[in-house]
PDB file of C-alpha atoms in Angstrom:
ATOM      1  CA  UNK A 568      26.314 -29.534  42.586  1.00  0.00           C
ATOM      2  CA  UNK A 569      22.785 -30.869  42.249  1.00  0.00           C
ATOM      3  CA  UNK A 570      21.628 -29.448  45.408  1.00  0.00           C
ATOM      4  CA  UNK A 571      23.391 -26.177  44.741  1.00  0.00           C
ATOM      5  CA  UNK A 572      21.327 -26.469  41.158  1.00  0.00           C
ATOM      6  CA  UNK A 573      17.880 -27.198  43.240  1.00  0.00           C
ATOM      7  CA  UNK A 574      18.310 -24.349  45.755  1.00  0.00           C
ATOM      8  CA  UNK A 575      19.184 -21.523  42.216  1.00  0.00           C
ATOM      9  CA  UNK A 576      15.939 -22.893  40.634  1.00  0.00           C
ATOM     10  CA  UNK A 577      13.643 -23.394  43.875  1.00  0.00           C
ATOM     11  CA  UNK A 578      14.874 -19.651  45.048  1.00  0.00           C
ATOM     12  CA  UNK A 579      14.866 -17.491  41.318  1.00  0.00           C
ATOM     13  CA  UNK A 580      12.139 -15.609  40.802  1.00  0.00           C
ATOM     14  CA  UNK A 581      10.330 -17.365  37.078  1.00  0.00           C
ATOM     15  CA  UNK A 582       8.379 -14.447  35.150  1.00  0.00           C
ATOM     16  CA  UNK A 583       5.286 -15.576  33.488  1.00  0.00           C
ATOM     17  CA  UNK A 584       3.328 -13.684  30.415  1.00  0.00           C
ATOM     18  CA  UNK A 585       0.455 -13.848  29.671  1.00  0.00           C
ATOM     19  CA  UNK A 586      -0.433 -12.527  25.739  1.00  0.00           C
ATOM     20  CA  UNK A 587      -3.452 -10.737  24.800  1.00  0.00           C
ATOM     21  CA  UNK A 588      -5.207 -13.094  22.129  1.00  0.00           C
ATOM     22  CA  UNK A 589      -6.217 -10.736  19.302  1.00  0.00           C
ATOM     23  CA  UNK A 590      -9.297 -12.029  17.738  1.00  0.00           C
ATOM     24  CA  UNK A 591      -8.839 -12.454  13.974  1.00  0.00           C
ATOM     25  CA  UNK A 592     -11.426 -10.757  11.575  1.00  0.00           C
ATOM     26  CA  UNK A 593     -13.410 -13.740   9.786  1.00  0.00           C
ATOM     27  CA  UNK A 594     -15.479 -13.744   6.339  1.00  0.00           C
ATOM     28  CA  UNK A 595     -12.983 -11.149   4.699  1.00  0.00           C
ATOM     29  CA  UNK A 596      -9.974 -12.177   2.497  1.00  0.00           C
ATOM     30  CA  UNK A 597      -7.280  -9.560   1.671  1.00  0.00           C
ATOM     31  CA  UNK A 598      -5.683  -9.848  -2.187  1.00  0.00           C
ATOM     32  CA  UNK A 599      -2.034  -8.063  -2.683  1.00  0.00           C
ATOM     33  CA  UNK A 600      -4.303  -5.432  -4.621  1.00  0.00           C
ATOM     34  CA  UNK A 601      -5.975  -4.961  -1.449  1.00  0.00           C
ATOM     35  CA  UNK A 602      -3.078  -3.906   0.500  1.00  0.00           C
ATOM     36  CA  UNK A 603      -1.510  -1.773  -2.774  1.00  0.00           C
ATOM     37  CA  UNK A 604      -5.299   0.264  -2.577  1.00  0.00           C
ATOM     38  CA  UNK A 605      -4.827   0.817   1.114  1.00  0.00           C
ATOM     39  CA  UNK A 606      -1.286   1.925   0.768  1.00  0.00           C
ATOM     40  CA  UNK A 607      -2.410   4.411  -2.272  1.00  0.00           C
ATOM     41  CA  UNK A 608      -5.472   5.154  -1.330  1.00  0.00           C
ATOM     42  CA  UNK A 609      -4.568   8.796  -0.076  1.00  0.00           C
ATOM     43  CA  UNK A 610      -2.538   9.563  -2.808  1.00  0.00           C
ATOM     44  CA  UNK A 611      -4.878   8.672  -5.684  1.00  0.00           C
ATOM     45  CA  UNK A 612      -8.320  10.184  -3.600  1.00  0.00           C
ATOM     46  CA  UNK A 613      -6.327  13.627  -3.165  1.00  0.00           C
ATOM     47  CA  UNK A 614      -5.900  13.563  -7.592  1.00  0.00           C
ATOM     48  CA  UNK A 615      -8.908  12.152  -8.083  1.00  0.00           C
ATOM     49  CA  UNK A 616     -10.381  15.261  -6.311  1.00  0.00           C
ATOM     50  CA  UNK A 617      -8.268  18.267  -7.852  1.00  0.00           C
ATOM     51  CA  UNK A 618      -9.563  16.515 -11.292  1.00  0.00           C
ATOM     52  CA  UNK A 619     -13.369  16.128 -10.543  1.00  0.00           C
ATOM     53  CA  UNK A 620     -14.107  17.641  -7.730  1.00  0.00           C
ATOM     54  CA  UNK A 621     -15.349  16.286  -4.142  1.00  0.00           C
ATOM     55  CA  UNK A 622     -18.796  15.029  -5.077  1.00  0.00           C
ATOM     56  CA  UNK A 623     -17.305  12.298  -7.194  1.00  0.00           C
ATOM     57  CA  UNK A 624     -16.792   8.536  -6.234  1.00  0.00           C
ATOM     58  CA  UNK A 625     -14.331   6.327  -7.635  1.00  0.00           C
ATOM     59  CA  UNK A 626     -13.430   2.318  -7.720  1.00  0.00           C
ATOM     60  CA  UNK A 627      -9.966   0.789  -7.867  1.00  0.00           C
ATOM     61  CA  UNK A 628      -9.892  -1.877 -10.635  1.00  0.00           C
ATOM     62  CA  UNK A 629      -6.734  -3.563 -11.229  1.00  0.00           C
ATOM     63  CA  UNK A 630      -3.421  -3.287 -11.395  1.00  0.00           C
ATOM     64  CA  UNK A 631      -2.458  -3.087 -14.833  1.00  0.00           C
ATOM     65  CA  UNK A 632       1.575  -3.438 -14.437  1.00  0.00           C
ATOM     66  CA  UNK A 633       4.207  -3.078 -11.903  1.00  0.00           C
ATOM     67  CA  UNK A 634       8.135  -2.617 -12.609  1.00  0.00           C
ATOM     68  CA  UNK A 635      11.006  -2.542 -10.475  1.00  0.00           C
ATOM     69  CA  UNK A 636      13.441   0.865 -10.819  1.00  0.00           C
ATOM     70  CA  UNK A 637      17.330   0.278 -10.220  1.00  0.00           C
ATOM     71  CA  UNK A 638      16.770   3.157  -6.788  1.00  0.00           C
ATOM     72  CA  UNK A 639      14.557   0.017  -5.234  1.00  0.00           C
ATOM     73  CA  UNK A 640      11.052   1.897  -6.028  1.00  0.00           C
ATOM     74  CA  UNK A 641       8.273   0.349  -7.676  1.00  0.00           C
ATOM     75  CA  UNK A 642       6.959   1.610 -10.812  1.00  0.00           C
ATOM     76  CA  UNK A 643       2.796   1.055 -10.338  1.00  0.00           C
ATOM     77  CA  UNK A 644      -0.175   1.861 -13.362  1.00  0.00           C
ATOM     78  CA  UNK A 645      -3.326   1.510 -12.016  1.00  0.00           C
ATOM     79  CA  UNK A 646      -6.701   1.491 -13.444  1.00  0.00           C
ATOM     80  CA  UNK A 647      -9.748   3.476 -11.711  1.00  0.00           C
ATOM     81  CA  UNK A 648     -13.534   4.168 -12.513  1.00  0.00           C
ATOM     82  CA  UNK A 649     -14.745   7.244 -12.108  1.00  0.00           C
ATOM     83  CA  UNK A 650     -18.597   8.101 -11.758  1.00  0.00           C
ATOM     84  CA  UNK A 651     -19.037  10.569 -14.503  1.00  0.00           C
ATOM     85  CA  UNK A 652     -20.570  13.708 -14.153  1.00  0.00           C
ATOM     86  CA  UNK A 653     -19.013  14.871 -17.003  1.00  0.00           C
ATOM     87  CA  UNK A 654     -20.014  12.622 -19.301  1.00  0.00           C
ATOM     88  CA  UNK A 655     -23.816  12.067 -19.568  1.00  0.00           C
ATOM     89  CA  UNK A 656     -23.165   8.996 -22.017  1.00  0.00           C
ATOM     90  CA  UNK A 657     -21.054   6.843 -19.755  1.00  0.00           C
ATOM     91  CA  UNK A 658     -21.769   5.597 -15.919  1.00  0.00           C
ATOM     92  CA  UNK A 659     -18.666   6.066 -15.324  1.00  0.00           C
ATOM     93  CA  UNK A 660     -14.723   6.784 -17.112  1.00  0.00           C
ATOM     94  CA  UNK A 661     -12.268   4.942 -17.007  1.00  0.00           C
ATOM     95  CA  UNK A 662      -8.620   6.940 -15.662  1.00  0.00           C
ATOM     96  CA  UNK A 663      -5.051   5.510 -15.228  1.00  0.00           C
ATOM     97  CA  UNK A 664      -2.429   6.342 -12.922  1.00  0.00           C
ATOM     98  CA  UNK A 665       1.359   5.763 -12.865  1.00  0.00           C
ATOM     99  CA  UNK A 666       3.132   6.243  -9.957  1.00  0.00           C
ATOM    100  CA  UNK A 667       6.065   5.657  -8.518  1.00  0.00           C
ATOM    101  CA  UNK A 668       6.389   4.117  -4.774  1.00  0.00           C
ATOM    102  CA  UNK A 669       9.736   4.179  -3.178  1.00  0.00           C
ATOM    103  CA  UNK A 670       9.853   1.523   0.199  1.00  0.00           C
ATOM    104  CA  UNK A 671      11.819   3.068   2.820  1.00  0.00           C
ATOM    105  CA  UNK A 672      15.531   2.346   2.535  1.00  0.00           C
ATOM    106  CA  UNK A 673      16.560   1.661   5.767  1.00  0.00           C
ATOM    107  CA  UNK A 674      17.865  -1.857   5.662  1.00  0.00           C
ATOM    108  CA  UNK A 675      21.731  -2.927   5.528  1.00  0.00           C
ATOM    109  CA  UNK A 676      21.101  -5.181   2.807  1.00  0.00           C
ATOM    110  CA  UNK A 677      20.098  -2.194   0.294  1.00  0.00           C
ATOM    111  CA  UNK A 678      22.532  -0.813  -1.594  1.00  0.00           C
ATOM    112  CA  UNK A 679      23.050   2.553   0.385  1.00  0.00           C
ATOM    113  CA  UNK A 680      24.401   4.598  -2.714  1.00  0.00           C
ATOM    114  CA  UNK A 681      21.420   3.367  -4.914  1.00  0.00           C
ATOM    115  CA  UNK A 682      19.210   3.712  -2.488  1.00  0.00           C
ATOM    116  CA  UNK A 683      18.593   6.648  -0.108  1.00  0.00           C
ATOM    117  CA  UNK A 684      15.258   7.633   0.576  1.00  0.00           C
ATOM    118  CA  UNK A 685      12.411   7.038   2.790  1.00  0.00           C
ATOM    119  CA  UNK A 686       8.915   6.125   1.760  1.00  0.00           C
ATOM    120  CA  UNK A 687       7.049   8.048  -0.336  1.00  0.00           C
ATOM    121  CA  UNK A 688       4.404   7.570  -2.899  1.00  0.00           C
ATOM    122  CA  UNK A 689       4.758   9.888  -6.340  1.00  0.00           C
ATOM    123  CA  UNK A 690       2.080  10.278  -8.863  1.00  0.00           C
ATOM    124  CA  UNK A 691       4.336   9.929 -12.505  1.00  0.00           C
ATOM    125  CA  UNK A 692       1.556  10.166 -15.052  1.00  0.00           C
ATOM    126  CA  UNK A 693      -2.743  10.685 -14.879  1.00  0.00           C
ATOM    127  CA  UNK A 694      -4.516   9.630 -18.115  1.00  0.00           C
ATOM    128  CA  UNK A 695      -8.214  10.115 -18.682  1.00  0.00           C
ATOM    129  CA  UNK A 696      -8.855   6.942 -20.818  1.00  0.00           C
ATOM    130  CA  UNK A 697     -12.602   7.915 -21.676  1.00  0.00           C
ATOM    131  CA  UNK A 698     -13.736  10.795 -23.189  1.00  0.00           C
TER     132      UNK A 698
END
């Protein structure tokens, strides 16, 4: 048995892998807002346009709330700065956004009749806060 044991591991071929290392980015630490803003990003640059045009930028804030919908989406208000053009007073305004982002629903553990959709990101609401 033993030497019926040495010849099966002397004789079968062992696979080794090797991993690439990936080299971690240093000096830069992401915050949860940091990963909403990338995930929104598109979404609130394409509004931000239609409403002021292509020349203007724009800063993400905060997050001002966040609340949870019974469909598993995300209800999201968000506060911006915009660099006025509009109004010679100000640097910048001040807009808020409300939207709506709905995670994909494909796990088992979702409730399948509350929850069927995919990923998506809606704007619900666009408030200029200064005037």
């Amino acid at each position: 048995m033993i030497l019926l044991g040495f010849f099966l591991f002397a004789f079968t071929p062992m696979q080794a892998v090797k991993a690439e290392s990936v080299s971690k980015v240093e000096g830069w630490y992401g915050t949860t807002e940091d990963i909403f803003g990338d995930i929104m990003f598109p979404t609130l640059d394409k509004k931000i346009e239609k409403e002021y045009g292509r020349n203007l930028s724009w800063e993400w804030q905060r997050i001002v709330g966040i609340s949870y919908n019974k469909n598993h989406s995300y209800d999201v208000d968000i506060k911006i700065q915009v660099s006025s053009e509009r109004n010679e007073q100000l640097d910048y305004v001040e807009d808020q956004f409300k939207l709506r982002i709905s995670p994909s629903c494909d796990s088992e553990k979702l409730n399948q009749l509350k929850c069927n959709h995919g990923f998506k990101i809606e704007i619900l609401d666009y408030k200029h806060l200064s005037q």
